[in-house]
Short mmCIF file of C-alpha atoms in Angstrom, two decimals:
data_model
loop_
_atom_site.label_atom_id
_atom_site.label_comp_id
_atom_site.label_asym_id
_atom_site.label_seq_id
_atom_site.Cartn_x
_atom_site.Cartn_y
_atom_site.Cartn_z
CA MET A 1 -11.32 -6.73 21.95
CA ASN A 2 -10.11 -3.65 20.61
CA VAL A 3 -7.53 -3.85 17.13
CA ILE A 4 -5.41 -2.01 16.46
CA CYS A 5 -4.30 -2.26 12.39
CA ILE A 6 -1.04 -0.33 12.23
CA LEU A 7 0.27 0.31 8.55
CA MET A 8 3.49 1.21 8.13
CA ASP A 9 3.94 2.39 4.55
CA THR A 10 6.79 1.31 1.77
CA LEU A 11 8.04 -1.26 4.60
CA ARG A 12 9.93 -4.33 2.75
CA ARG A 13 9.34 -7.78 3.64
CA ASP A 14 12.54 -8.58 3.55
CA HIS A 15 14.22 -6.11 5.45
CA LEU A 16 12.62 -7.72 8.51
CA GLY A 17 14.86 -10.44 10.90
CA CYS A 18 11.61 -12.29 10.95
CA TYR A 19 10.97 -12.73 7.07
CA GLY A 20 15.15 -13.79 7.28
CA ASN A 21 17.20 -10.29 7.24
CA GLN A 22 20.26 -10.48 8.93
CA TRP A 23 21.64 -7.74 9.04
CA ILE A 24 19.07 -4.97 9.22
CA GLU A 25 18.08 -4.06 12.47
CA THR A 26 14.30 -4.69 13.42
CA PRO A 27 14.25 -6.19 16.97
CA ASN A 28 11.12 -5.05 18.17
CA LEU A 29 9.27 -6.14 15.19
CA ASP A 30 11.05 -9.50 15.12
CA ARG A 31 9.85 -10.24 18.82
CA PHE A 32 6.25 -8.58 17.87
CA ALA A 33 6.81 -11.63 15.52
CA ARG A 34 7.36 -13.96 17.36
CA ASP A 35 4.78 -13.05 20.26
CA GLY A 36 1.82 -13.64 17.57
CA ALA A 37 1.69 -14.98 14.22
CA LEU A 38 3.57 -14.50 11.05
CA PHE A 39 2.66 -14.30 7.29
CA GLU A 40 4.67 -15.86 4.47
CA ASN A 41 2.29 -15.33 1.66
CA ALA A 42 0.70 -11.76 2.12
CA TYR A 43 0.30 -9.66 -1.44
CA ILE A 44 -1.11 -6.51 -2.36
CA GLY A 45 -4.16 -6.33 -4.09
CA SER A 46 -4.70 -3.35 -5.84
CA TYR A 47 -1.70 -0.67 -6.34
CA PRO A 48 0.12 1.96 -4.92
CA CYS A 49 -0.60 3.48 -1.18
CA MET A 50 -4.68 5.16 -1.40
CA PRO A 51 -6.01 2.15 -3.60
CA ALA A 52 -4.15 -0.11 -1.00
CA ARG A 53 -6.36 1.88 1.52
CA GLN A 54 -9.46 1.90 -0.24
CA ASP A 55 -8.89 -1.87 0.13
CA LEU A 56 -8.50 -1.75 4.13
CA TRP A 57 -11.37 0.81 4.02
CA THR A 58 -13.61 -1.03 2.33
CA GLY A 59 -12.23 -5.07 2.28
CA ARG A 60 -12.37 -5.06 -1.97
CA LEU A 61 -10.19 -4.97 -4.68
CA ASN A 62 -11.11 -1.63 -5.88
CA PHE A 63 -8.04 -2.03 -8.90
CA LEU A 64 -9.96 -3.02 -11.20
CA TRP A 65 -12.75 -0.52 -11.13
CA ARG A 66 -10.77 2.74 -10.50
CA GLY A 67 -7.26 3.79 -9.22
CA TRP A 68 -5.84 6.37 -6.64
CA SER A 69 -9.31 8.02 -5.88
CA PRO A 70 -10.85 8.57 -2.54
CA LEU A 71 -13.54 6.56 -0.92
CA GLU A 72 -17.04 7.02 -2.96
CA TYR A 73 -20.03 9.08 -0.85
CA ASP A 74 -22.28 6.26 -1.41
CA GLN A 75 -20.48 3.31 -0.42
CA ASP A 76 -19.67 1.94 3.23
CA ASP A 77 -16.64 1.43 4.72
CA MET A 78 -15.14 -0.28 7.43
CA VAL A 79 -14.61 2.82 9.55
CA SER A 80 -18.60 4.30 9.66
CA THR A 81 -19.34 0.32 9.98
CA LEU A 82 -17.69 0.35 13.24
CA SER A 83 -19.12 3.76 14.22
CA ARG A 84 -22.23 2.65 13.71
CA GLU A 85 -22.08 -0.34 15.77
CA ASN A 86 -20.82 2.42 18.78
CA LYS A 87 -17.13 1.44 18.64
CA THR A 88 -14.82 3.97 19.29
CA THR A 89 -13.02 4.48 16.50
CA MET A 90 -9.32 6.94 16.10
CA LEU A 91 -7.35 7.71 13.44
CA VAL A 92 -3.36 8.72 14.10
CA THR A 93 -1.18 9.54 11.03
CA ASP A 94 1.55 11.55 8.81
CA HIS A 95 -0.17 10.30 5.42
CA TYR A 96 -1.06 13.42 4.36
CA HIS A 97 -2.57 11.39 1.48
CA LEU A 98 -5.71 10.52 3.25
CA TRP A 99 -6.82 14.20 3.63
CA GLN A 100 -4.54 15.34 0.35
CA HIS A 101 -6.82 16.55 -3.01
CA GLY A 102 -7.58 14.42 -5.25
CA SER A 103 -7.96 11.37 -2.66
CA GLY A 104 -8.43 13.02 1.34
CA ASN A 105 -11.91 11.50 2.72
CA TYR A 106 -10.44 8.73 4.25
CA HIS A 107 -10.28 10.17 7.60
CA PHE A 108 -14.20 11.90 7.64
CA SER A 109 -15.90 8.60 9.06
CA PHE A 110 -13.34 8.05 12.61
CA ASN A 111 -14.81 9.41 16.09
CA GLY A 112 -11.06 11.03 16.65
CA MET A 113 -8.18 11.76 15.00
CA GLU A 114 -4.52 13.15 14.93
CA ILE A 115 -3.45 14.53 12.24
CA ILE A 116 0.35 14.99 11.62
CA ARG A 117 1.52 17.90 9.00
CA GLY A 118 4.42 17.85 7.46
CA GLN A 119 5.39 14.66 5.62
CA GLU A 120 6.63 14.39 1.48
CA LEU A 121 5.13 16.98 -0.31
CA ASP A 122 2.08 18.43 2.45
CA ASN A 123 1.19 21.67 1.53
CA TRP A 124 1.59 23.34 4.66
CA ILE A 125 4.14 25.43 5.49
CA THR A 126 5.08 28.17 2.65
CA ASN A 127 8.15 30.60 4.74
CA PRO A 128 9.89 31.78 2.21
CA ASP A 129 12.90 32.35 4.80
CA ILE A 130 13.72 29.53 5.76
CA GLU A 131 17.28 28.20 4.01
CA ILE A 132 16.80 25.57 0.97
CA LYS A 133 19.55 23.21 1.53
CA TYR A 134 20.59 20.41 -0.67
CA PRO A 135 22.12 17.50 0.19
CA ALA A 136 22.67 15.98 -3.36
CA SER A 137 22.97 17.37 -6.41
CA ARG A 138 19.53 18.85 -7.57
CA ASP A 139 18.43 16.78 -10.95
CA LYS A 140 19.01 13.48 -8.46
CA LEU A 141 16.64 14.73 -5.52
CA ASN A 142 12.72 14.81 -6.05
CA HIS A 143 11.84 18.46 -7.99
CA LYS A 144 9.77 19.27 -4.71
CA TRP A 145 12.66 19.19 -2.21
CA ASP A 146 12.19 22.58 -1.02
CA ARG A 147 8.78 21.91 0.33
CA TYR A 148 10.00 18.90 2.32
CA VAL A 149 12.76 21.24 3.85
CA ARG A 150 10.30 23.57 4.63
CA ASN A 151 8.14 21.33 6.28
CA THR A 152 10.62 19.79 8.60
CA ALA A 153 13.51 22.55 9.56
CA HIS A 154 12.19 22.94 12.98
CA PHE A 155 13.24 19.11 13.90
CA GLU A 156 16.35 19.26 16.29
CA LYS A 157 15.45 16.25 18.38
CA GLU A 158 14.17 11.96 16.76
CA LYS A 159 10.69 13.09 18.85
CA ASP A 160 10.85 16.08 16.43
CA TYR A 161 11.18 13.07 12.90
CA PHE A 162 7.38 12.04 12.05
CA ALA A 163 7.13 7.85 13.22
CA ALA A 164 8.40 9.87 17.22
CA GLN A 165 5.18 11.86 16.85
CA VAL A 166 2.95 8.96 14.97
CA PHE A 167 4.45 6.52 17.47
CA GLN A 168 3.72 9.32 21.05
CA LYS A 169 0.82 10.23 19.62
CA SER A 170 -0.78 6.66 19.65
CA MET A 171 0.68 6.23 23.10
CA ASP A 172 -1.17 8.77 24.10
CA TRP A 173 -4.53 7.68 23.07
CA VAL A 174 -3.75 4.61 24.22
CA GLU A 175 -3.14 5.85 27.63
CA GLN A 176 -6.22 8.43 28.02
CA ASN A 177 -8.48 5.78 26.45
CA LYS A 178 -7.44 2.02 27.64
CA ASN A 179 -10.84 2.43 28.81
CA LEU A 180 -12.83 2.08 26.63
CA GLN A 181 -14.33 -0.93 25.43
CA ASP A 182 -14.39 -2.58 21.89
CA PHE A 183 -11.51 0.46 20.36
CA PHE A 184 -10.47 0.31 16.59
CA LEU A 185 -7.29 2.33 16.56
CA MET A 186 -5.51 2.80 12.81
CA ILE A 187 -1.82 4.41 12.52
CA ASP A 188 -0.88 4.98 9.41
CA CYS A 189 3.01 5.70 9.43
CA PHE A 190 4.31 7.36 6.47
CA ASP A 191 7.72 6.01 7.44
CA PRO A 192 9.95 4.50 6.35
CA HIS A 193 8.60 5.69 3.01
CA GLU A 194 10.62 8.62 1.44
CA PRO A 195 11.93 10.80 1.77
CA PHE A 196 15.05 8.71 3.58
CA ASP A 197 16.01 10.68 6.44
CA PRO A 198 16.44 9.17 9.60
CA PRO A 199 17.41 11.07 12.48
CA SER A 200 21.39 11.21 13.02
CA GLY A 201 23.16 7.72 13.89
CA TYR A 202 20.21 5.28 12.17
CA ALA A 203 21.43 5.84 8.54
CA GLU A 204 25.22 5.52 10.01
CA LYS A 205 24.68 2.30 10.98
CA TYR A 206 24.93 0.93 7.13
CA ASN A 207 27.16 3.03 5.42
CA PRO A 208 30.00 4.05 8.17
CA GLY A 209 32.00 6.39 6.80
CA TYR A 210 30.62 7.94 4.06
CA GLU A 211 31.37 11.67 2.65
CA GLY A 212 29.47 11.47 -0.44
CA GLU A 213 25.88 13.41 -2.25
CA SER A 214 23.15 11.50 -0.18
CA VAL A 215 20.31 11.15 -2.12
CA VAL A 216 18.02 11.68 0.31
CA TRP A 217 14.70 12.16 -1.54
CA PRO A 218 15.22 10.20 -4.93
CA ARG A 219 13.71 10.37 -8.69
CA TYR A 220 12.58 7.35 -9.58
CA GLY A 221 13.83 5.89 -12.67
CA ASP A 222 17.29 3.94 -13.83
CA ALA A 223 19.24 3.33 -10.69
CA ASP A 224 22.14 3.05 -13.02
CA ARG A 225 22.22 7.10 -13.10
CA LEU A 226 23.32 7.21 -10.05
CA THR A 227 26.79 5.83 -8.94
CA PRO A 228 27.15 2.84 -7.00
CA GLU A 229 28.25 4.65 -3.53
CA GLU A 230 25.18 6.68 -4.00
CA LEU A 231 23.05 4.74 -4.97
CA LYS A 232 24.45 2.10 -1.23
CA GLN A 233 24.14 4.99 0.16
CA VAL A 234 20.04 5.76 -0.32
CA HIS A 235 19.90 1.78 0.53
CA ALA A 236 21.39 2.80 3.74
CA LEU A 237 19.08 5.57 4.45
CA TYR A 238 16.36 2.95 4.24
CA CYS A 239 17.46 1.21 6.37
CA GLY A 240 17.88 3.83 8.84
CA GLU A 241 14.13 4.58 8.68
CA VAL A 242 13.45 1.21 8.63
CA THR A 243 15.66 0.40 12.24
CA TYR A 244 14.22 4.49 13.19
CA VAL A 245 10.48 3.20 12.92
CA ASP A 246 10.58 -0.05 14.17
CA HIS A 247 12.27 1.57 17.34
CA TRP A 248 9.32 3.40 18.26
CA PHE A 249 6.97 0.79 17.50
CA GLY A 250 9.32 -1.52 20.54
CA ARG A 251 7.60 2.03 22.37
CA PHE A 252 4.12 2.42 21.53
CA TYR A 253 4.35 -2.38 21.90
CA ASP A 254 6.27 -1.94 24.85
CA LYS A 255 2.87 0.59 26.23
CA LEU A 256 0.45 -1.52 25.95
CA ALA A 257 1.61 -4.48 27.59
CA ASP A 258 2.70 -1.80 30.45
CA LEU A 259 -1.47 -0.73 29.81
CA SER A 260 -2.31 -5.13 30.26
CA LEU A 261 -3.88 -3.66 26.50
CA LEU A 262 -2.45 -6.88 25.00
CA GLU A 263 -4.98 -9.04 26.67
CA ASN A 264 -8.07 -7.50 24.34
CA THR A 265 -5.73 -6.55 21.56
CA MET A 266 -5.34 -7.96 18.74
CA ILE A 267 -3.05 -5.81 16.71
CA ILE A 268 -2.17 -6.10 12.76
CA VAL A 269 1.53 -4.50 11.25
CA THR A 270 1.47 -4.83 7.44
CA SER A 271 2.58 -2.46 4.46
CA ASP A 272 1.25 -1.48 1.20
CA HIS A 273 4.23 -2.20 -0.95
CA GLY A 274 7.80 -2.28 -1.24
CA PHE A 275 10.69 -0.37 -3.03
CA LEU A 276 13.10 -1.07 -5.44
CA PHE A 277 16.53 -0.55 -4.96
CA GLY A 278 18.62 -1.04 -7.77
CA GLU A 279 17.05 -4.78 -8.62
CA HIS A 280 16.25 -4.56 -12.20
CA ASN A 281 17.95 -1.49 -12.47
CA TRP A 282 15.31 0.24 -10.72
CA LEU A 283 15.03 2.72 -8.00
CA GLY A 284 10.97 3.80 -7.10
CA LYS A 285 8.34 1.08 -6.45
CA HIS A 286 6.91 2.23 -10.12
CA ALA A 287 9.01 -0.42 -12.11
CA ARG A 288 8.36 -1.93 -15.66
CA ILE A 289 6.26 -4.53 -13.64
CA LEU A 290 4.98 -4.92 -9.92
CA PHE A 291 8.21 -7.56 -9.08
CA GLN A 292 7.85 -9.27 -5.57
CA ASP A 293 9.36 -6.84 -3.26
CA ILE A 294 6.91 -4.13 -4.13
CA ALA A 295 4.06 -7.15 -4.47
CA ARG A 296 4.98 -9.05 -1.61
CA THR A 297 4.12 -7.46 1.59
CA PRO A 298 5.38 -8.04 5.59
CA LEU A 299 1.93 -8.78 7.19
CA LEU A 300 2.15 -9.88 11.70
CA ILE A 301 -1.11 -10.42 13.63
CA ARG A 302 -0.82 -10.79 16.96
CA GLY A 303 -4.07 -11.60 19.65
CA PRO A 304 -5.08 -13.30 22.51
CA GLN A 305 -6.42 -16.51 20.50
CA ILE A 306 -3.32 -16.65 18.20
CA GLN A 307 -0.51 -19.27 18.85
CA PRO A 308 3.03 -17.19 19.69
CA GLY A 309 5.46 -17.98 16.85
CA THR A 310 3.04 -19.47 14.28
CA ALA A 311 3.50 -18.87 10.36
CA TYR A 312 0.79 -19.09 8.54
CA ARG A 313 1.86 -20.14 4.16
CA GLU A 314 -2.30 -18.78 3.04
CA LEU A 315 -2.68 -16.68 0.31
CA VAL A 316 -3.55 -13.08 1.75
CA GLN A 317 -4.42 -9.62 0.53
CA MET A 318 -4.95 -6.28 2.14
CA ALA A 319 -8.53 -6.39 1.93
CA ASP A 320 -8.68 -9.67 4.11
CA LEU A 321 -7.95 -7.27 6.92
CA THR A 322 -11.19 -5.77 6.63
CA PRO A 323 -13.75 -8.38 7.55
CA THR A 324 -10.84 -9.73 9.89
CA ILE A 325 -11.04 -6.50 11.91
CA LEU A 326 -14.86 -6.64 11.34
CA GLN A 327 -15.32 -10.02 13.10
CA THR A 328 -12.87 -9.99 15.42
CA MET A 329 -14.97 -6.55 17.15
CA GLY A 330 -18.33 -8.58 17.00
CA VAL A 331 -19.39 -6.98 13.50
CA LYS A 332 -21.35 -8.63 11.16
CA ILE A 333 -19.45 -8.89 7.30
CA PRO A 334 -21.08 -7.28 5.06
CA ASP A 335 -21.62 -9.34 1.83
CA LEU A 336 -20.44 -7.14 -1.10
CA MET A 337 -16.67 -7.23 0.59
CA HIS A 338 -13.77 -9.33 -1.24
CA GLY A 339 -11.55 -10.06 1.54
CA LYS A 340 -12.10 -13.43 3.18
CA SER A 341 -11.22 -13.39 7.53
CA LEU A 342 -8.17 -15.22 9.17
CA VAL A 343 -10.36 -15.67 11.76
CA PRO A 344 -10.93 -19.04 10.77
CA LEU A 345 -7.10 -19.90 10.76
CA TRP A 346 -6.46 -19.35 14.79
CA GLN A 347 -10.15 -20.65 15.44
CA GLU A 348 -10.06 -23.99 13.52
CA ASN A 349 -12.93 -24.60 13.04
CA GLU A 350 -14.73 -26.60 10.06
CA GLN A 351 -13.41 -25.44 7.14
CA LYS A 352 -15.63 -23.80 5.03
CA GLU A 353 -16.10 -23.88 0.87
CA ASP A 354 -15.23 -20.10 0.68
CA ASP A 355 -13.28 -19.23 3.69
CA ILE A 356 -9.56 -18.31 3.41
CA ARG A 357 -7.94 -21.82 3.44
CA SER A 358 -9.94 -22.52 0.11
CA ARG A 359 -7.85 -20.32 -1.71
CA ASP A 360 -5.71 -21.62 -4.47
CA SER A 361 -4.86 -18.65 -5.88
CA ILE A 362 -4.38 -14.64 -5.54
CA VAL A 363 -5.02 -11.83 -8.63
CA PHE A 364 -3.32 -8.14 -7.81
CA GLY A 365 -2.61 -5.16 -9.47
CA VAL A 366 -2.88 -1.53 -10.76
CA PHE A 367 -6.00 0.15 -12.38
CA GLY A 368 -5.84 0.04 -16.36
CA GLY A 369 -2.32 -2.21 -15.84
CA PRO A 370 -1.70 -5.97 -16.22
CA ILE A 371 -3.21 -8.48 -14.46
CA TYR A 372 -1.13 -10.58 -11.82
CA CYS A 373 -2.04 -13.79 -10.76
CA THR A 374 -0.10 -15.60 -8.36
CA ASP A 375 -0.69 -19.10 -6.50
CA GLY A 376 1.98 -19.11 -4.57
CA GLU A 377 4.44 -21.16 -6.57
CA TRP A 378 4.52 -19.09 -9.80
CA LEU A 379 3.20 -15.34 -11.29
CA LEU A 380 2.06 -15.20 -14.52
CA VAL A 381 1.43 -11.72 -15.35
CA LYS A 382 -1.48 -10.96 -18.45
CA LYS A 383 -0.76 -8.30 -20.50
CA PRO A 384 -4.00 -5.95 -21.83
CA VAL A 385 -4.38 -6.60 -25.63
CA PRO A 386 -3.28 -3.99 -27.51
CA GLY A 387 -4.47 -0.83 -27.15
CA ASN A 388 -6.01 -1.56 -23.97
CA PHE A 389 -9.27 -1.01 -24.96
CA PRO A 390 -12.36 -0.75 -23.32
CA LEU A 391 -11.56 1.15 -19.94
CA TYR A 392 -13.75 2.84 -18.09
CA TRP A 393 -13.27 4.15 -14.48
CA TYR A 394 -15.92 3.37 -12.02
CA THR A 395 -17.31 6.51 -9.73
CA ARG A 396 -20.61 8.35 -8.44
CA SER A 397 -18.44 11.32 -7.32
CA HIS A 398 -15.69 11.92 -8.33
CA TYR A 399 -14.04 12.89 -11.57
CA ASN A 400 -11.65 15.04 -11.36
CA ASN A 401 -7.38 14.02 -11.17
CA TRP A 402 -5.45 13.20 -8.09
CA ASN A 403 -2.34 15.46 -8.08
CA PHE A 404 0.74 15.46 -6.00
CA GLY A 405 -0.09 19.95 -6.02
CA GLN A 406 -2.92 19.97 -4.52
CA GLN A 407 -4.02 21.46 -8.03
CA ASN A 408 -7.79 21.64 -9.13
CA LEU A 409 -8.85 21.41 -12.63
CA PRO A 410 -12.48 21.83 -12.62
CA GLU A 411 -12.43 22.58 -16.64
CA ASP A 412 -11.02 18.43 -17.18
CA SER A 413 -14.20 17.28 -14.16
CA LYS A 414 -16.68 19.08 -16.45
CA ALA A 415 -15.20 17.24 -19.63
CA ARG A 416 -15.06 13.86 -17.27
CA LEU A 417 -18.93 14.98 -16.56
CA GLU A 418 -20.33 15.30 -20.25
CA GLN A 419 -19.05 11.71 -20.87
CA TRP A 420 -19.97 10.19 -17.23
CA ASN A 421 -23.25 7.57 -17.54
CA GLY A 422 -23.86 7.65 -14.12
CA GLU A 423 -21.57 4.94 -13.55
CA ARG A 424 -18.46 5.41 -15.36
CA PHE A 425 -16.80 7.84 -18.18
CA PRO A 426 -13.96 6.55 -20.59
CA THR A 427 -10.71 6.67 -19.90
CA GLN A 428 -6.33 5.39 -20.35
CA TYR A 429 -3.42 3.94 -19.03
CA VAL A 430 -0.96 4.97 -21.00
CA ASP A 431 2.28 4.53 -18.15
CA VAL A 432 5.46 2.29 -19.35
CA HIS A 433 5.79 1.91 -15.43
CA PRO A 434 2.72 1.16 -13.23
CA GLY A 435 2.38 4.87 -11.61
CA HIS A 436 -0.66 5.89 -9.96
CA ALA A 437 -3.11 5.16 -11.82
CA ALA A 438 -5.02 8.93 -11.97
CA PRO A 439 -7.97 8.78 -14.72
CA ARG A 440 -7.27 10.17 -17.94
CA LEU A 441 -8.77 12.61 -19.72
CA ILE A 442 -10.49 11.69 -23.34
CA ARG A 443 -10.95 14.57 -25.38
CA GLY A 444 -11.54 12.44 -28.40
CA PRO A 445 -11.85 8.65 -29.89
CA GLU A 446 -8.13 8.56 -30.66
CA GLU A 447 -6.93 9.15 -27.11
CA LEU A 448 -9.51 5.45 -26.37
CA THR A 449 -6.48 3.14 -26.95
CA ALA A 450 -3.05 3.36 -25.81
CA ASP A 451 0.70 1.04 -27.51
CA LEU A 452 2.34 -0.97 -24.61
CA PRO A 453 5.68 -0.90 -24.64
CA TYR A 454 5.92 -4.74 -23.50
CA PRO A 455 2.99 -6.20 -24.36
CA SER A 456 3.92 -9.94 -24.19
CA ASP A 457 2.78 -11.90 -21.32
CA GLU A 458 5.27 -13.56 -18.31
CA LEU A 459 5.50 -16.48 -15.98
CA TYR A 460 8.14 -16.41 -13.26
CA ASN A 461 8.35 -19.45 -10.79
CA ILE A 462 8.61 -17.18 -7.73
CA ILE A 463 10.14 -19.56 -5.31
CA GLU A 464 13.11 -20.68 -7.48
CA ASP A 465 13.52 -17.30 -9.42
CA HIS A 466 12.38 -14.77 -6.57
CA CYS A 467 13.88 -11.99 -8.31
CA GLN A 468 12.46 -12.90 -11.88
CA GLN A 469 15.14 -12.82 -14.23
CA LYS A 470 13.39 -16.00 -16.42
CA ASN A 471 10.69 -15.34 -18.16
CA LEU A 472 9.41 -19.59 -18.68
CA TYR A 473 6.06 -18.00 -20.18
CA SER A 474 6.33 -20.12 -23.78
CA GLU A 475 8.00 -23.49 -21.60
CA ARG A 476 5.18 -23.63 -19.10
CA THR A 477 1.93 -23.03 -21.06
CA ASP A 478 0.37 -25.79 -18.72
CA VAL A 479 0.64 -23.63 -15.70
CA VAL A 480 0.21 -20.34 -17.49
CA ASP A 481 -3.15 -22.06 -18.58
CA ARG A 482 -4.12 -23.26 -15.65
CA LEU A 483 -3.55 -19.09 -13.59
CA ILE A 484 -5.51 -17.83 -16.74
CA GLN A 485 -8.57 -19.68 -15.42
CA CYS A 486 -8.05 -18.43 -11.96
CA ILE A 487 -7.64 -15.03 -13.35
CA GLU A 488 -10.70 -15.77 -14.94
CA LYS A 489 -12.50 -17.61 -12.12
CA GLY A 490 -11.09 -14.27 -9.96
CA LEU A 491 -12.75 -11.34 -12.42
CA SER A 492 -15.92 -13.49 -12.13
CA GLN A 493 -16.38 -13.58 -8.17
CA LEU A 494 -14.95 -10.42 -8.21
CA HIS A 495 -18.20 -9.58 -10.14
CA ALA A 496 -15.78 -7.31 -11.89
CA PRO A 497 -16.53 -4.88 -14.67
CA SER A 498 -17.68 -6.80 -18.05
CA GLU A 499 -14.70 -4.72 -20.56
CA GLN A 500 -12.03 -6.83 -18.19
CA TRP A 501 -12.20 -10.14 -19.91
CA ASP A 502 -11.92 -8.00 -22.92
CA ARG A 503 -9.19 -5.56 -22.45
CA LEU A 504 -6.91 -8.76 -21.00
CA GLY A 505 -8.10 -10.93 -24.39
CA LEU A 506 -9.73 -13.38 -21.35
CA ARG A 507 -12.68 -15.86 -22.26
CA ARG A 508 -15.65 -14.34 -20.38
CA ILE A 509 -17.53 -16.54 -17.91
CA ALA A 510 -20.72 -15.61 -16.08
CA HIS A 511 -20.60 -13.86 -12.79
CA GLU A 512 -20.93 -16.75 -9.79
CA VAL A 513 -24.23 -16.10 -7.39
#
């Protein structure tokens, strides 16, 4: 059995026809969903981009140990495990964070890789003679807009754009390797992540006739700093990206059919998180909390054993895909994985006590922030206690900051090594909004604690109140108590660091064996 895993960054589930959207064109993903299974309750695990990928590569929820960071060098990952079992592994990607300073070793274990340069802030082209044009006022655009312009100045036709390159390279690879036995192909497509610049004609479908400023790459922040017309155009650009990615995914899907690879290949399509386009007056993904439009993700899986048109309601996370891939390819699942294989859902064998069908709740979050717990109906946002202390960053190999600018900070690394005890060093999380959670350098005892801008816990009925407008924390203490017990049980099952109970104000219970 072959496995192809396709990760589309920042793809919102409610922007797909198969999840109920009736105005954005996604015919190929909708067709794919009809051919396989759709998961109604797929959620993030660790947030955002690279923590999510660490979950996928390792099968573990890493946000309780560290934030944005490389893979640990002394821990196995899914790709190296497959390679040891003589499975051919291939990576096709334009997701430059995979090789970026401070996070970039995710590509090391693949047998082969196709790296497409130039996305977002990839430090690639430096030509000073390229003219920098601004589609909107500079204060509305990401402050590194000029780097992206240089990286993409050579684009002329649709095939030059990133998603087209990613899926064309993937088509070339399956064409050349169709006779391989048991291959794993990872397609990590940065689109529809910002910058939102689909080829000509795509965005025009969703905001025809617009002539104002086009905020192609918006700075995150309050949405009302843009006019309603400008905000509508940002959303139209994103919707155009979604349709553009769908088109090229469809070409790849057709190629698999032409090569008769669908008969012995499981294909997974998912995303790492969503994005807000004015909901909660926020533009971006780092909102006050991880709202449903950010945390609830699309997940579609097609395979020979999966009944077409199936919808599953089990609670599923990124880390569950790892044992699913390993089991599908006949590889033993390591004991230390947190994820649960999805294979029992379509094999329909006898239910075991600890398989995916027995799961009644999940936890997710960002390192150092609140811990979120949902049972599919209710969502509890459990905030840290005042001070958010104690908090440690766990690592045996990485002590530097992650930084978009590829900045190396050796003095910070030296200072952290002086605080490192062979397993962890102290840090703090001080962002007002959930962010990337890079480790903060602690220079003195006074920096071990932080003030929390929104310290009160929150509870929402996410079925009746998907937009999370009504906090029911004070009214439904019974639900709060039950979900707190779920968090405590979850932390125990995950063997979370002991201090997590303290910083979250939870009742510490012994690890389960």
